[in-house]
Every structure is written in C-alpha cells, then in structure tokens.
Coordinates of N, CA, C and O in Angstrom, one line a residue:
M1 N -16.0 5.5 57.7 CA -15.7 4.8 56.4 C -16.6 5.4 55.3 O -17.7 5.6 55.9
T2 N -15.8 6.3 54.3 CA -16.7 7.1 53.2 C -17.0 5.9 52.0 O -16.4 5.1 51.6
E3 N -18.2 6.2 51.5 CA -18.8 5.5 50.5 C -18.3 6.1 49.2 O -18.3 7.5 49.0
Q4 N -17.6 5.2 48.3 CA -17.1 6.0 47.1 C -18.3 6.3 46.0 O -19.3 5.6 46.0
F5 N -18.4 7.2 45.3 CA -19.3 8.1 44.6 C -19.4 7.0 43.2 O -18.3 7.0 42.8
E6 N -20.7 6.7 43.2 CA -20.7 5.9 42.0 C -21.7 7.1 40.8 O -22.8 7.1 41.3
P7 N -21.0 7.1 39.9 CA -21.7 8.2 39.0 C -22.7 7.6 38.1 O -22.8 6.6 37.8
V8 N -23.8 8.5 37.6 CA -24.9 8.0 36.6 C -24.3 8.6 35.2 O -24.2 9.9 35.4
I9 N -24.2 8.0 34.6 CA -24.0 8.1 32.9 C -25.0 7.9 32.2 O -25.6 6.3 32.2
I10 N -25.3 8.6 31.2 CA -26.6 8.2 30.1 C -25.5 8.2 29.2 O -24.6 9.2 28.7
G11 N -25.7 7.2 28.2 CA -24.8 6.7 26.9 C -25.9 6.7 25.9 O -26.6 6.1 25.6
F12 N -25.7 7.5 25.1 CA -26.2 7.5 23.6 C -25.8 6.8 22.7 O -24.6 7.1 22.2
T13 N -26.3 5.6 22.2 CA -25.4 5.1 21.2 C -26.2 4.6 20.0 O -27.4 5.0 20.0
C14 N -25.3 4.8 18.7 CA -25.8 4.3 17.4 C -26.6 3.2 17.5 O -25.5 1.8 17.6
N15 N -27.3 2.9 16.9 CA -28.1 1.4 16.4 C -27.1 0.4 15.7 O -27.1 -0.8 16.2
W16 N -26.5 1.1 14.8 CA -25.6 0.2 14.0 C -24.0 0.0 14.2 O -23.8 -1.2 14.0
C17 N -23.8 0.8 14.9 CA -22.0 0.0 15.5 C -22.2 0.3 17.1 O -21.8 -0.9 17.3
S18 N -22.2 1.1 17.7 CA -21.7 1.3 19.0 C -22.9 0.7 20.0 O -22.2 -0.2 21.0
Y19 N -24.3 0.2 19.6 CA -25.0 -0.3 20.7 C -24.8 -1.7 20.2 O -24.6 -2.5 21.3
R20 N -24.1 -2.0 19.0 CA -23.6 -3.6 18.8 C -22.6 -3.9 19.4 O -22.4 -4.8 19.8
A21 N -21.6 -2.9 19.8 CA -20.3 -3.2 20.2 C -20.6 -3.3 21.6 O -20.0 -4.4 22.5
A22 N -21.7 -2.5 22.4 CA -22.0 -3.0 23.6 C -22.4 -4.3 24.0 O -22.2 -4.9 25.0
D23 N -23.5 -4.6 22.9 CA -23.9 -6.0 22.9 C -22.9 -7.0 22.8 O -23.0 -7.9 23.6
M24 N -21.7 -7.1 22.0 CA -20.9 -7.7 21.8 C -20.1 -7.7 23.1 O -19.7 -8.9 23.3
A25 N -19.6 -6.9 23.4 CA -19.0 -6.8 25.0 C -19.6 -7.7 26.0 O -19.2 -8.2 27.0
G26 N -20.9 -7.4 26.0 CA -22.0 -8.1 27.2 C -22.0 -9.5 26.9 O -21.6 -10.5 27.7
T27 N -22.1 -10.0 25.8 CA -22.2 -11.3 25.0 C -21.0 -12.1 25.1 O -20.8 -13.5 25.5
A28 N -19.7 -11.4 25.0 CA -18.4 -11.9 25.4 C -18.0 -12.1 26.6 O -16.9 -12.2 27.0
R29 N -18.9 -11.2 27.5 CA -18.7 -11.2 29.1 C -17.5 -10.3 29.6 O -16.8 -10.6 30.3
I30 N -17.1 -9.2 28.5 CA -16.1 -8.3 28.8 C -16.8 -7.4 29.8 O -17.9 -6.7 29.6
K31 N -16.0 -7.1 31.0 CA -16.9 -6.3 32.2 C -16.6 -4.7 31.8 O -15.4 -4.6 31.5
Y32 N -17.4 -4.5 32.1 CA -17.4 -2.9 32.3 C -18.2 -2.2 33.6 O -19.1 -2.8 33.8
P33 N -18.1 -1.0 33.7 CA -19.0 -0.7 34.9 C -20.6 -0.1 34.5 O -20.9 0.2 33.6
P34 N -21.2 -0.8 35.7 CA -22.5 -0.6 35.5 C -23.3 0.6 35.4 O -24.4 0.9 35.4
N35 N -22.5 1.6 35.4 CA -23.1 3.0 35.5 C -23.7 3.3 34.4 O -24.1 4.7 34.7
V36 N -23.5 2.9 33.1 CA -23.6 3.9 32.1 C -25.0 3.0 31.8 O -25.5 1.8 31.7
R37 N -26.0 4.0 31.7 CA -27.3 3.6 31.2 C -27.7 3.7 29.7 O -27.4 5.0 29.2
L38 N -27.7 3.0 28.7 CA -27.9 2.9 27.4 C -28.9 3.3 26.7 O -30.0 2.6 27.0
I39 N -29.2 4.5 25.8 CA -30.3 5.0 25.1 C -29.6 4.7 23.7 O -28.7 5.1 22.9
R40 N -30.5 3.8 23.2 CA -30.2 3.5 21.4 C -31.0 4.5 20.6 O -32.3 4.4 20.9
L41 N -30.2 5.0 19.7 CA -30.6 6.3 18.8 C -30.2 5.4 17.4 O -29.5 4.7 17.3
M42 N -30.9 5.7 16.4 CA -30.7 5.4 15.0 C -29.3 5.3 14.4 O -28.6 4.7 13.6
C43 N -29.0 6.6 14.7 CA -27.5 7.0 14.5 C -27.0 8.2 15.6 O -28.0 9.0 15.9
S44 N -25.9 8.6 15.7 CA -25.4 9.3 16.8 C -25.8 10.8 16.1 O -26.0 11.7 16.8
G45 N -26.1 11.0 14.7 CA -26.5 12.6 14.0 C -27.7 12.8 14.8 O -28.2 13.4 14.5
R46 N -28.7 11.8 15.2 CA -30.1 12.0 15.6 C -29.9 12.5 17.1 O -30.9 13.0 17.3
L47 N -29.1 12.7 17.5 CA -28.7 12.9 19.2 C -28.7 14.7 18.8 O -28.0 15.4 18.6
D48 N -30.0 15.0 19.5 CA -30.3 16.4 19.7 C -29.7 16.7 21.0 O -29.9 16.3 21.9
P49 N -29.1 18.1 20.9 CA -28.2 18.6 22.0 C -29.3 18.5 23.7 O -28.8 18.6 24.4
T50 N -30.4 18.8 23.2 CA -31.3 19.1 24.1 C -31.4 17.3 24.9 O -31.8 17.7 26.1
F51 N -31.1 16.5 24.4 CA -31.3 15.1 25.0 C -30.1 15.3 26.1 O -30.2 14.3 27.1
V52 N -29.0 15.7 25.7 CA -27.5 15.6 26.5 C -28.0 16.7 27.7 O -27.7 16.2 28.9
L53 N -28.6 18.1 27.5 CA -28.9 18.9 28.7 C -30.0 18.2 29.5 O -30.1 18.5 30.8
K54 N -30.9 17.5 29.0 CA -32.0 17.0 29.7 C -31.5 15.7 30.8 O -31.8 15.7 31.8
A55 N -30.7 14.9 30.1 CA -30.0 14.0 30.9 C -29.3 14.7 32.1 O -29.5 14.1 33.2
L56 N -28.3 15.6 32.1 CA -27.7 16.2 33.1 C -28.6 16.9 33.8 O -28.4 16.9 35.2
S57 N -29.6 17.7 33.3 CA -30.7 18.3 34.3 C -31.7 17.4 35.3 O -32.0 17.2 36.3
G58 N -31.4 16.0 34.3 CA -32.5 14.8 35.2 C -31.6 13.9 36.3 O -31.9 13.2 37.1
G59 N -30.3 14.5 36.5 CA -29.8 13.8 37.4 C -28.3 13.1 37.1 O -27.6 12.5 37.8
A60 N -28.0 13.1 35.7 CA -26.8 12.5 35.1 C -25.6 13.4 35.7 O -25.5 14.3 35.5
D61 N -24.5 12.5 35.9 CA -23.2 13.1 36.4 C -22.6 13.3 34.9 O -21.5 14.1 35.0
G62 N -22.7 12.2 34.3 CA -21.9 12.6 32.5 C -23.0 12.0 31.6 O -23.8 11.4 31.7
V63 N -22.5 12.2 30.3 CA -22.9 12.0 29.0 C -22.1 11.1 28.2 O -21.4 11.9 27.6
L64 N -22.4 10.0 27.7 CA -21.3 9.3 26.5 C -22.0 9.4 25.3 O -23.2 8.8 25.2
I65 N -21.8 9.9 24.4 CA -22.4 9.9 23.2 C -21.1 8.9 22.3 O -19.8 9.2 22.3
T66 N -21.9 7.9 21.5 CA -21.0 6.9 20.7 C -21.7 7.0 19.2 O -22.8 6.9 19.3
G67 N -20.7 6.6 18.4 CA -21.1 6.2 17.1 C -20.3 5.9 16.1 O -19.2 5.2 16.5
C68 N -20.6 5.4 15.0 CA -20.0 4.7 13.8 C -18.5 5.8 13.8 O -18.4 7.1 13.8
H69 N -17.4 5.2 13.3 CA -16.1 6.0 12.8 C -16.7 7.0 11.7 O -17.4 6.6 10.9
P70 N -15.8 7.9 11.7 CA -16.4 9.1 10.6 C -15.8 8.3 9.2 O -14.9 7.7 9.0
G71 N -16.8 8.5 8.6 CA -16.7 7.9 7.0 C -17.4 6.4 6.8 O -17.4 6.0 5.7
E72 N -17.8 6.3 8.3 CA -18.2 4.5 8.2 C -20.0 4.9 8.4 O -20.4 3.5 8.9
C73 N -20.6 5.7 8.4 CA -21.8 5.9 9.2 C -22.8 5.3 8.0 O -22.6 5.5 6.6
H74 N -23.6 4.7 8.3 CA -24.7 4.0 7.6 C -25.8 5.0 6.7 O -26.4 4.5 6.0
Y75 N -25.6 6.3 7.7 CA -26.7 7.4 6.9 C -25.5 8.5 6.1 O -25.9 9.4 6.5
L76 N -24.5 7.9 6.0 CA -23.6 8.6 4.8 C -22.4 9.7 5.8 O -21.6 9.3 6.4
E77 N -22.9 10.8 6.3 CA -22.3 11.9 7.1 C -22.9 12.2 8.3 O -22.4 13.2 8.9
Q78 N -23.7 11.5 8.9 CA -24.6 12.0 10.0 C -23.6 11.9 11.2 O -23.9 12.6 12.4
N79 N -22.4 11.0 11.6 CA -21.6 11.3 12.7 C -20.8 12.6 12.5 O -20.4 12.8 13.4
Y80 N -20.5 13.1 11.3 CA -19.9 14.6 11.3 C -20.9 15.5 12.1 O -20.3 16.4 12.5
K81 N -22.0 15.3 11.8 CA -23.0 16.3 12.4 C -23.1 15.9 13.9 O -23.2 16.9 14.7
A82 N -23.0 14.6 14.4 CA -22.6 14.3 15.8 C -21.2 14.8 16.4 O -21.4 15.5 17.4
L83 N -20.6 15.0 15.7 CA -19.3 15.8 16.1 C -19.5 17.1 16.7 O -18.8 17.9 17.3
R84 N -20.0 17.8 15.2 CA -20.0 19.2 15.4 C -21.1 19.2 16.3 O -20.7 20.4 17.2
R85 N -22.3 19.0 16.8 CA -23.3 19.1 18.0 C -22.3 18.8 19.3 O -22.8 19.5 20.3
Y86 N -21.4 18.0 19.3 CA -20.9 17.4 20.6 C -19.8 18.5 20.6 O -19.5 19.1 21.8
R87 N -18.9 19.3 19.6 CA -18.1 20.4 20.2 C -18.8 21.6 20.4 O -18.9 22.6 21.5
L88 N -20.0 21.5 19.9 CA -21.1 22.8 20.3 C -21.7 22.7 21.8 O -21.6 23.7 22.7
L89 N -22.0 21.7 22.4 CA -22.3 21.1 23.6 C -21.3 21.5 24.6 O -21.7 22.1 25.5
R90 N -20.0 21.2 24.3 CA -18.8 21.2 25.0 C -18.8 22.7 25.3 O -18.7 23.5 26.6
R91 N -18.9 23.6 24.1 CA -18.8 25.3 24.6 C -20.0 25.3 25.4 O -19.8 26.4 26.2
M92 N -21.2 25.0 24.9 CA -22.4 25.2 25.9 C -22.3 25.2 27.5 O -22.5 25.7 28.1
V93 N -22.0 23.8 27.7 CA -21.6 23.6 29.1 C -21.1 24.3 30.1 O -21.4 24.6 30.8
I94 N -19.8 25.0 29.3 CA -19.1 25.6 29.9 C -19.4 27.3 30.2 O -19.4 27.2 31.9
Q95 N -20.4 27.7 29.8 CA -21.0 28.9 30.0 C -22.4 28.6 31.0 O -22.8 29.7 31.6
M96 N -22.9 27.3 31.2 CA -23.6 27.1 32.4 C -22.9 26.5 33.4 O -23.5 25.7 34.5
G97 N -21.4 26.4 33.2 CA -20.8 26.3 34.8 C -20.6 24.7 35.4 O -20.1 24.4 36.1
I98 N -20.8 23.8 33.8 CA -20.5 22.7 34.2 C -19.4 22.1 33.4 O -18.8 22.6 32.4
E99 N -18.4 21.2 34.0 CA -17.0 20.6 33.4 C -17.3 20.2 32.1 O -18.2 19.2 31.8
P100 N -16.7 20.6 30.6 CA -16.9 19.8 29.3 C -16.2 18.4 29.5 O -17.0 17.5 28.4
E101 N -16.0 18.2 30.5 CA -15.1 16.6 30.4 C -16.5 15.8 30.9 O -16.0 14.3 30.8
R102 N -17.4 16.2 31.2 CA -18.5 15.6 31.6 C -19.4 14.7 30.3 O -20.3 14.1 30.5
I103 N -18.7 15.1 29.3 CA -19.4 15.1 28.0 C -18.6 14.4 27.3 O -17.3 15.1 26.8
K104 N -18.3 13.1 26.6 CA -17.6 12.6 26.0 C -18.2 12.1 24.8 O -19.2 11.1 24.6
L105 N -17.4 12.0 23.5 CA -17.4 11.3 22.3 C -16.6 10.2 22.0 O -15.6 10.6 21.9
V106 N -17.5 8.9 21.3 CA -16.5 7.8 21.4 C -17.0 7.3 20.3 O -17.9 7.1 19.6
W107 N -15.8 6.9 19.1 CA -16.2 6.1 17.8 C -16.1 4.7 18.0 O -15.1 4.2 18.9
A108 N -17.1 3.8 17.9 CA -17.0 2.2 18.2 C -17.6 1.6 17.0 O -18.8 1.7 16.6
S109 N -16.9 0.8 16.1 CA -17.7 0.0 15.2 C -18.3 -1.5 16.1 O -18.0 -1.4 17.1
A110 N -19.0 -2.2 15.4 CA -19.9 -3.4 15.8 C -19.0 -4.3 16.5 O -19.1 -5.1 17.3
A111 N -17.6 -4.4 15.9 CA -16.8 -5.1 16.3 C -15.7 -4.7 17.3 O -14.8 -5.5 17.8
E112 N -15.8 -3.5 17.8 CA -14.9 -2.9 18.7 C -15.4 -3.1 20.3 O -15.4 -1.9 21.1
G113 N -16.3 -4.4 20.7 CA -16.6 -4.4 22.1 C -15.7 -4.4 23.2 O -15.9 -3.3 24.3
V114 N -14.3 -4.7 23.0 CA -13.4 -4.5 24.1 C -13.1 -3.0 24.1 O -13.1 -2.6 25.3
Q115 N -12.8 -2.1 23.1 CA -12.5 -1.2 23.0 C -13.6 -0.1 23.8 O -13.4 0.9 24.4
L116 N -14.6 -0.5 23.3 CA -16.0 0.3 23.9 C -16.1 0.3 25.5 O -16.1 1.1 26.3
A117 N -15.6 -1.0 26.0 CA -16.1 -1.3 27.3 C -14.7 -0.7 27.8 O -14.7 -0.4 29.3
R118 N -13.7 -0.2 27.2 CA -12.3 0.0 28.0 C -12.9 1.7 28.2 O -12.4 2.4 28.9
E119 N -13.3 2.2 26.9 CA -13.9 3.9 27.2 C -14.8 4.0 28.0 O -14.8 5.1 28.5
I120 N -15.8 3.0 28.1 CA -16.7 3.4 29.3 C -16.1 3.2 30.7 O -16.5 3.9 31.6
S121 N -15.0 2.3 31.0 CA -14.2 2.3 32.3 C -13.7 3.6 32.5 O -13.6 3.9 33.7
E122 N -12.9 4.0 31.5 CA -12.2 5.4 31.3 C -13.1 6.2 32.0 O -13.0 7.2 32.7
F123 N -14.0 6.6 31.2 CA -15.1 7.6 31.2 C -15.9 7.6 32.9 O -15.9 8.8 33.3
V124 N -16.2 6.1 33.2 CA -16.6 6.2 34.6 C -15.6 6.7 35.7 O -15.7 7.5 36.6
A125 N -14.2 6.4 35.4 CA -13.2 6.8 36.4 C -13.2 8.2 36.2 O -12.9 8.9 37.0
E126 N -13.0 8.7 35.2 CA -13.1 10.1 35.1 C -14.3 11.0 35.7 O -13.9 12.0 36.3
I127 N -15.4 10.5 35.6 CA -16.5 11.1 36.2 C -16.4 10.9 37.8 O -16.6 11.9 38.4
Q128 N -15.9 9.5 38.4 CA -15.9 10.0 39.7 C -14.5 10.5 40.3 O -14.6 11.1 41.3
A129 N -13.7 11.0 39.3 CA -12.6 11.9 39.7 C -13.3 13.5 40.0 O -13.2 14.3 40.6
L130 N -14.0 13.5 38.8 CA -14.7 15.2 39.0 C -15.8 15.2 40.0 O -16.1 16.6 40.5
G131 N -16.4 14.1 40.3 CA -17.2 14.2 41.6 C -18.8 14.5 40.9 O -19.2 14.6 40.0
P132 N -19.7 14.3 41.9 CA -21.0 14.4 41.7 C -21.5 15.9 41.2 O -21.0 16.8 41.2
L133 N -22.2 15.9 39.7 CA -22.7 17.0 39.3 C -23.2 18.2 39.9 O -23.1 19.1 40.3
G134 N -24.5 17.4 40.8 CA -25.4 18.2 41.6 C -25.9 19.7 40.6 O -26.5 20.3 41.5
W135 N -26.2 19.5 39.4 CA -26.9 20.2 38.8 C -28.3 20.7 39.0 O -28.7 21.7 39.0
P136 N -29.2 19.5 39.4 CA -30.6 19.6 39.8 C -30.7 20.8 40.8 O -31.7 21.5 41.0
T137 N -29.5 20.7 41.6 CA -30.1 21.3 42.8 C -29.2 22.9 43.2 O -29.8 23.5 43.6
Q138 N -28.2 22.7 41.8 CA -27.7 24.1 41.9 C -28.6 25.1 41.0 O -28.5 26.1 41.1
I139 N -28.5 24.4 39.8 CA -29.4 25.6 38.6 C -30.2 24.7 37.7 O -29.7 23.1 37.4
R140 N -31.3 24.9 36.9 CA -32.4 24.5 36.4 C -31.9 25.0 35.0 O -32.0 26.5 35.0
P141 N -32.1 24.3 33.9 CA -31.6 24.9 32.5 C -32.9 25.7 32.2 O -33.7 25.1 32.3
P142 N -32.8 26.6 31.1 CA -34.0 27.3 30.7 C -35.1 26.0 30.1 O -34.7 25.1 29.5
A143 N -36.5 26.6 30.0 CA -37.2 25.2 29.6 C -37.1 25.1 28.2 O -37.2 23.7 27.8
A144 N -36.5 26.2 27.4 CA -36.4 25.7 26.2 C -35.0 24.7 25.8 O -35.4 24.1 24.6
F145 N -34.2 24.7 26.8 CA -33.4 23.4 26.5 C -33.7 22.0 26.8 O -33.6 21.1 26.0
V146 N -35.1 21.9 27.5 CA -35.4 20.4 27.8 C -36.6 20.1 27.6 O -37.5 19.4 28.0
K147 N -37.2 21.0 26.7 CA -38.6 20.9 26.3 C -38.6 19.4 25.2 O -39.9 19.0 25.6
Q148 N -37.8 19.0 24.9 CA -38.1 17.7 24.2 C -37.5 16.7 25.2 O -37.0 16.9 26.3
S149 N -38.5 15.6 25.0 CA -38.2 14.3 26.1 C -37.6 13.1 25.5 O -38.2 12.8 24.3
V150 N -36.9 12.5 26.1 CA -36.5 11.1 25.8 C -37.1 10.4 27.0 O -37.3 11.0 27.9
A151 N -36.8 9.3 27.0 CA -36.9 8.3 28.3 C -35.8 8.3 29.1 O -35.3 7.4 29.6
V152 N -35.4 9.4 29.4 CA -34.4 9.7 30.3 C -35.1 9.5 31.7 O -34.0 8.9 32.4
E153 N -36.2 10.2 32.1 CA -36.7 10.0 33.3 C -36.8 8.7 33.9 O -36.3 8.1 34.6
E154 N -37.2 7.5 32.8 CA -37.1 6.2 33.1 C -36.0 5.5 33.5 O -35.8 4.7 34.1
V155 N -34.4 5.8 32.6 CA -33.5 5.6 32.5 C -32.7 5.7 34.0 O -32.0 5.2 34.4
L156 N -32.8 7.1 34.1 CA -32.1 7.7 35.6 C -33.0 7.2 36.6 O -32.4 6.9 38.1
A157 N -34.5 6.5 36.6 CA -35.1 5.8 38.1 C -34.6 4.6 38.4 O -34.0 3.9 37.4

C-alpha cells in the first residue's frame, strides 16, 4: 500500500482581500485541503521574491501568492508589482531547475472565499501531480537569495 504524497504549500496572502477570503471560507465551513500554510502580508506587492525562494528551499513543494484583483488594490497599484514579480519568479525558477507551475498567483477579493477555496484545491492537486520538490536535498540556492527571513521556518515546522 503506497501512501499518497501530501504537499506542503506556503501561501502569501494580502491582508485586505485574499486573507479575508480565506477567513470567510473557514467561517462558512467551505472545505479546502489543509496543505496550505498562510502567511499574511499587508499587500501582495510587499512580497519579496526571496520569500518565495526561502519557502521552496525550506521544504515547501509549492507557493501560492494571492492578492486583490488588479485595479482594486488598497495600496493603489501594488498588485501590479506583485504580478511583475510573479512573472520574474517563474522565469527564475526555470533557471534553477524547478517547474514554474509550483508558483501560482491568484486574485481573490474578500467576498470570494468559495473561489479561493477552489483555487487552493486545484493548486494542491497540481502539486500532487508534480510530486515532491526535494529541492533542499538536490540543491541549495545562493545565500543572496535567502538572506531575508520570514517566519517560513515556523510555518513549515
């Protein structure tokens, strides 16, 4: 009997929209896989690419980035910054030998708990299909990429 792979996914969420959507999903008892550990940021534009690389090097199999819909950011245009960084990250991880599908960007307003739960479920299934990343045992990123620290170690523990 083989055990099914259960991925660890770190989710960086916008405080104003997507974190509240996740909260609404929980309050409404909408089920989604418990594989995602959410880290709340004030804005998706605050997400530094090194946070994503730190999560992957720390053992995460995937990273979910969520924020307000474009044009609806509480900090004006910061979600466009998040979109640019997301595209940059996907190109960068390809160069590191990581599938770009392991990083996903989702827009979710505070009222879209059902949609966010569906996106989380789909992402978990996609990462399960990819299998474990195994990056910490294969390769370590350069120290410059992971010099900044978030509470990723505590979340992965």
